[in-house]
């Protein structure tokens, strides 16, 4: 039910719900989404639920890719992927595809695209 509400919000406003909004409904939806991230961080978000979130809307899939961009779950064992591993993944993609990774491709491509974007900061 809540996932449908989030998708409805995205369709109406073209973005994910934000925290700390005057609109209490948007705040509730944002808190629900934050709860999904917390469950993912703790390793208790089921693969089925994760797949439902990814398939519900591209903006949700992109948000999940952001969760995964650093390659670890903060509350799980701290396993941060080395920078070189990310770079190798991006370079392999470029060699195979002949282009930079985008946020509209496979899960690995999306992860690489976000990692690459983060390197500009």
Coordinates of N, CA and C in Angstrom, one line a residue:
X1 N 0.8 -1.2 0.0 CA 0.0 0.0 0.0 C 0.9 1.3 0.0
X2 N 1.9 1.3 0.9 CA 2.7 2.5 1.0 C 3.5 2.7 -0.3
X3 N 4.0 1.5 -0.9 CA 4.8 1.6 -2.1 C 3.9 2.2 -3.2
X4 N 2.7 1.9 -3.3 CA 1.8 2.5 -4.3 C 1.6 4.0 -4.1
X5 N 1.6 4.4 -2.8 CA 1.5 5.8 -2.5 C 2.7 6.5 -2.9
X6 N 3.9 5.9 -2.7 CA 5.2 6.6 -3.1 C 5.2 6.7 -4.6
X7 N 4.8 5.7 -5.3 CA 4.7 5.7 -6.8 C 3.8 6.8 -7.3
X8 N 2.6 6.9 -6.6 CA 1.7 8.0 -6.9 C 2.3 9.3 -6.7
X9 N 3.0 9.5 -5.6 CA 3.7 10.8 -5.4 C 4.7 11.1 -6.5
X10 N 5.5 10.1 -6.9 CA 6.5 10.3 -7.9 C 5.8 10.7 -9.2
X11 N 4.7 10.0 -9.6 CA 4.0 10.3 -10.8 C 3.4 11.8 -10.8
X12 N 3.0 12.2 -9.6 CA 2.4 13.5 -9.5 C 3.4 14.6 -9.5
X13 N 4.5 14.4 -8.8 CA 5.5 15.5 -8.6 C 6.8 15.3 -9.3
X14 N 7.0 14.1 -9.9 CA 8.3 13.8 -10.7 C 9.5 13.7 -9.8
X15 N 9.4 13.4 -8.6 CA 10.5 13.2 -7.7 C 10.1 12.4 -6.5
X16 N 11.1 11.9 -5.7 CA 10.9 11.2 -4.5 C 10.4 12.1 -3.4
X17 N 9.7 11.6 -2.5 CA 9.3 12.4 -1.3 C 10.5 12.8 -0.5
X18 N 10.5 14.1 0.0 CA 11.6 14.6 0.8 C 11.2 14.7 2.3
X19 N 12.3 14.6 3.1 CA 12.1 14.7 4.5 C 11.9 16.1 4.9
X20 N 11.3 16.3 6.1 CA 11.1 17.6 6.7 C 10.3 18.6 5.9
X21 N 9.2 18.1 5.4 CA 8.3 18.9 4.6 C 7.1 19.3 5.4
X22 N 6.5 20.4 5.0 CA 5.3 20.9 5.6 C 4.1 19.9 5.3
X23 N 4.1 19.3 4.2 CA 3.1 18.3 3.8 C 3.4 17.1 4.6
X24 N 2.5 16.8 5.5 CA 2.7 15.6 6.4 C 2.6 14.3 5.6
X25 N 1.8 14.2 4.5 CA 1.8 13.0 3.8 C 3.1 12.7 3.1
X26 N 3.7 13.8 2.5 CA 5.1 13.6 1.9 C 6.1 13.2 3.0
X27 N 6.0 13.8 4.2 CA 6.9 13.4 5.3 C 6.7 11.9 5.6
X28 N 5.5 11.5 5.7 CA 5.2 10.1 6.0 C 5.8 9.1 4.9
X29 N 5.7 9.5 3.7 CA 6.2 8.7 2.6 C 7.7 8.7 2.6
X30 N 8.3 9.8 2.9 CA 9.8 9.9 3.1 C 10.3 9.1 4.2
X31 N 9.6 9.1 5.3 CA 10.0 8.3 6.5 C 9.9 6.8 6.1
X32 N 8.8 6.4 5.4 CA 8.7 5.0 4.9 C 9.9 4.6 4.1
X33 N 10.2 5.4 3.1 CA 11.4 5.2 2.2 C 12.7 5.1 3.1
X34 N 12.8 5.9 4.0 CA 14.0 5.9 4.9 C 14.0 4.6 5.7
X35 N 12.8 4.1 6.1 CA 12.7 2.8 6.8 C 13.2 1.7 5.9
X36 N 12.9 1.7 4.6 CA 13.3 0.7 3.7 C 14.8 0.7 3.6
X37 N 15.4 1.9 3.6 CA 16.9 2.0 3.6 C 17.5 1.5 4.8
X38 N 16.9 1.8 6.0 CA 17.4 1.3 7.2 C 17.3 -0.3 7.3
X39 N 16.2 -0.8 6.7 CA 16.1 -2.3 6.7 C 17.2 -2.9 5.8
X40 N 17.5 -2.2 4.7 CA 18.6 -2.6 3.8 C 19.9 -2.5 4.5
X41 N 20.1 -1.4 5.1 CA 21.4 -1.2 5.9 C 21.6 -2.4 6.9
X42 N 20.5 -2.8 7.5 CA 20.6 -3.8 8.5 C 20.6 -5.2 8.0
X43 N 20.5 -5.3 6.7 CA 20.5 -6.6 6.0 C 19.2 -7.4 6.2
X44 N 18.1 -6.7 6.5 CA 16.8 -7.4 6.7 C 15.8 -7.1 5.7
X45 N 16.1 -6.3 4.6 CA 15.2 -6.1 3.5 C 15.3 -7.3 2.6
X46 N 14.2 -7.9 2.4 CA 14.2 -9.2 1.6 C 14.6 -8.8 0.1
X47 N 15.1 -9.8 -0.6 CA 15.4 -9.7 -2.0 C 14.1 -9.4 -2.8
X48 N 13.0 -10.0 -2.3 CA 11.7 -9.8 -3.0 C 11.3 -8.3 -2.8
X49 N 11.4 -7.8 -1.6 CA 11.0 -6.4 -1.4 C 11.9 -5.5 -2.2
X50 N 13.2 -5.8 -2.2 CA 14.2 -5.0 -2.9 C 13.8 -4.9 -4.4
X51 N 13.5 -6.1 -4.9 CA 13.1 -6.2 -6.4 C 11.8 -5.4 -6.6
X52 N 10.9 -5.5 -5.7 CA 9.6 -4.7 -5.9 C 9.9 -3.2 -5.9
X53 N 10.8 -2.7 -5.0 CA 11.2 -1.3 -5.0 C 11.8 -0.9 -6.3
X54 N 12.8 -1.7 -6.7 CA 13.5 -1.4 -8.0 C 12.5 -1.4 -9.2
X55 N 11.6 -2.3 -9.2 CA 10.7 -2.4 -10.4 C 9.6 -1.4 -10.4
X56 N 9.3 -0.8 -9.2 CA 8.2 0.1 -9.1 C 8.3 1.4 -9.8
X57 N 9.5 1.9 -9.9 CA 9.8 3.2 -10.6 C 11.3 3.4 -10.8
X58 N 11.7 4.0 -11.9 CA 13.1 4.2 -12.1 C 13.7 5.1 -11.0
X59 N 13.0 6.0 -10.5 CA 13.6 6.9 -9.4 C 13.9 6.1 -8.2
X60 N 13.1 5.1 -7.9 CA 13.4 4.2 -6.8 C 14.6 3.3 -7.1
X61 N 14.7 2.8 -8.3 CA 15.8 2.0 -8.7 C 17.1 2.8 -8.6
X62 N 17.0 4.1 -9.0 CA 18.2 5.0 -8.9 C 18.6 5.2 -7.4
X63 N 17.6 5.4 -6.5 CA 17.9 5.6 -5.1 C 18.5 4.4 -4.5
X64 N 18.1 3.2 -4.9 CA 18.7 2.0 -4.3 C 20.1 1.9 -4.9
X65 N 20.3 2.3 -6.1 CA 21.7 2.3 -6.6 C 22.6 3.2 -5.8
X66 N 22.1 4.3 -5.4 CA 22.8 5.2 -4.5 C 23.2 4.6 -3.2
X67 N 22.2 3.8 -2.7 CA 22.5 3.1 -1.4 C 23.7 2.2 -1.6
X68 N 23.8 1.6 -2.8 CA 24.8 0.5 -3.1 C 26.1 1.1 -3.6
X69 N 26.2 2.4 -3.9 CA 27.3 2.9 -4.6 C 28.6 2.7 -3.9
X70 N 28.6 2.8 -2.6 CA 29.9 2.7 -1.9 C 30.2 1.2 -1.7
X71 N 29.4 0.3 -2.0 CA 29.7 -1.1 -1.9 C 29.6 -1.8 -0.6
X72 N 29.0 -1.2 0.4 CA 28.8 -1.8 1.7 C 27.6 -1.4 2.3
X73 N 27.1 -2.1 3.3 CA 26.0 -1.8 4.1 C 26.6 -1.3 5.5
X74 N 26.4 0.0 5.8 CA 27.0 0.6 7.0 C 26.9 -0.2 8.3
X75 N 25.7 -0.8 8.5 CA 25.5 -1.5 9.8 C 26.0 -3.0 9.7
X76 N 26.1 -3.5 8.5 CA 26.7 -4.8 8.4 C 28.2 -4.8 8.6
X77 N 28.9 -5.8 8.4 CA 30.3 -5.8 8.5 C 30.8 -4.7 7.6
X78 N 31.7 -3.9 8.0 CA 32.2 -2.8 7.2 C 33.1 -3.4 6.1
X79 N 32.6 -3.5 4.9 CA 33.3 -4.0 3.8 C 33.2 -3.0 2.7
X80 N 34.1 -2.0 2.7 CA 34.1 -1.0 1.7 C 35.0 -1.4 0.5
X81 N 34.4 -1.4 -0.7 CA 35.2 -1.8 -1.8 C 36.3 -0.8 -2.1
X82 N 37.4 -1.3 -2.4 CA 38.5 -0.4 -2.7 C 38.2 0.4 -4.0
X83 N 38.8 1.6 -4.0 CA 38.6 2.5 -5.1 C 39.0 1.9 -6.4
X84 N 40.1 1.2 -6.4 CA 40.6 0.5 -7.6 C 39.6 -0.5 -8.2
X85 N 38.8 -1.2 -7.3 CA 37.8 -2.1 -7.7 C 36.7 -1.4 -8.5
X86 N 36.3 -0.3 -8.0 CA 35.3 0.5 -8.7 C 35.8 1.0 -10.0
X87 N 37.0 1.5 -10.0 CA 37.6 2.0 -11.3 C 37.7 0.8 -12.3
X88 N 38.1 -0.3 -11.9 CA 38.3 -1.5 -12.8 C 36.9 -1.8 -13.4
X89 N 35.9 -1.8 -12.5 CA 34.5 -2.1 -13.0 C 34.1 -1.1 -14.1
X90 N 34.3 0.2 -13.9 CA 34.0 1.2 -14.8 C 34.8 1.0 -16.1
X91 N 36.1 0.8 -16.0 CA 36.9 0.6 -17.2 C 36.5 -0.6 -18.0
X92 N 36.1 -1.7 -17.3 CA 35.7 -2.9 -18.0 C 34.4 -2.6 -18.7
X93 N 33.5 -1.9 -18.1 CA 32.2 -1.5 -18.8 C 32.5 -0.7 -20.0
X94 N 33.4 0.3 -19.9 CA 33.7 1.2 -21.1 C 34.3 0.3 -22.2
X95 N 35.2 -0.6 -21.9 CA 35.8 -1.4 -22.9 C 34.8 -2.3 -23.6
X96 N 33.8 -2.8 -22.8 CA 32.8 -3.7 -23.4 C 31.7 -3.0 -24.2
X97 N 31.3 -1.8 -23.6 CA 30.1 -1.1 -24.2 C 30.6 0.0 -25.1
X98 N 31.8 0.5 -25.0 CA 32.2 1.6 -25.8 C 31.7 2.9 -25.4
X99 N 31.2 3.0 -24.2 CA 30.6 4.3 -23.7 C 30.7 4.3 -22.2
X100 N 30.4 5.4 -21.6 CA 30.3 5.6 -20.2 C 29.1 4.9 -19.6
X101 N 29.1 4.4 -18.4 CA 27.9 3.8 -17.8 C 26.8 4.9 -17.5
X102 N 25.6 4.5 -17.6 CA 24.4 5.4 -17.4 C 23.6 4.9 -16.2
X103 N 22.7 5.7 -15.8 CA 21.8 5.4 -14.7 C 20.6 4.6 -15.1
X104 N 20.5 4.3 -16.4 CA 19.3 3.6 -17.0 C 19.6 2.2 -17.4
X105 N 20.8 1.6 -17.0 CA 21.2 0.3 -17.5 C 21.0 -0.8 -16.5
X106 N 21.9 -1.8 -16.6 CA 21.8 -2.9 -15.6 C 22.2 -2.4 -14.2
X107 N 21.9 -3.2 -13.3 CA 22.3 -2.9 -11.9 C 23.7 -2.5 -11.7
X108 N 24.6 -3.3 -12.3 CA 26.1 -3.0 -12.3 C 26.4 -1.7 -13.0
X109 N 25.7 -1.4 -14.1 CA 26.0 -0.2 -14.9 C 25.5 1.0 -14.0
X110 N 24.4 0.9 -13.4 CA 23.9 2.0 -12.6 C 24.8 2.3 -11.4
X111 N 25.3 1.2 -10.8 CA 26.2 1.3 -9.7 C 27.5 2.0 -10.1
X112 N 28.0 1.7 -11.3 CA 29.2 2.3 -11.8 C 29.0 3.7 -12.2
X113 N 27.8 4.0 -12.7 CA 27.5 5.4 -13.1 C 27.5 6.3 -11.9
X114 N 26.8 5.8 -10.8 CA 26.8 6.6 -9.6 C 28.2 6.8 -9.0
X115 N 28.9 5.7 -9.0 CA 30.3 5.8 -8.4 C 31.1 6.8 -9.2
X116 N 31.0 6.8 -10.5 CA 31.7 7.7 -11.4 C 31.3 9.2 -11.1
X117 N 30.0 9.4 -10.9 CA 29.5 10.7 -10.6 C 30.0 11.2 -9.3
X118 N 30.1 10.3 -8.3 CA 30.6 10.7 -7.0 C 32.1 11.1 -7.0
X119 N 32.8 10.7 -8.0 CA 34.2 11.0 -8.1 C 34.4 12.5 -8.4
X120 N 33.4 13.2 -8.9 CA 33.5 14.6 -9.3 C 33.5 15.5 -8.0
X121 N 33.0 14.9 -6.9 CA 32.8 15.7 -5.7 C 34.1 15.9 -5.0

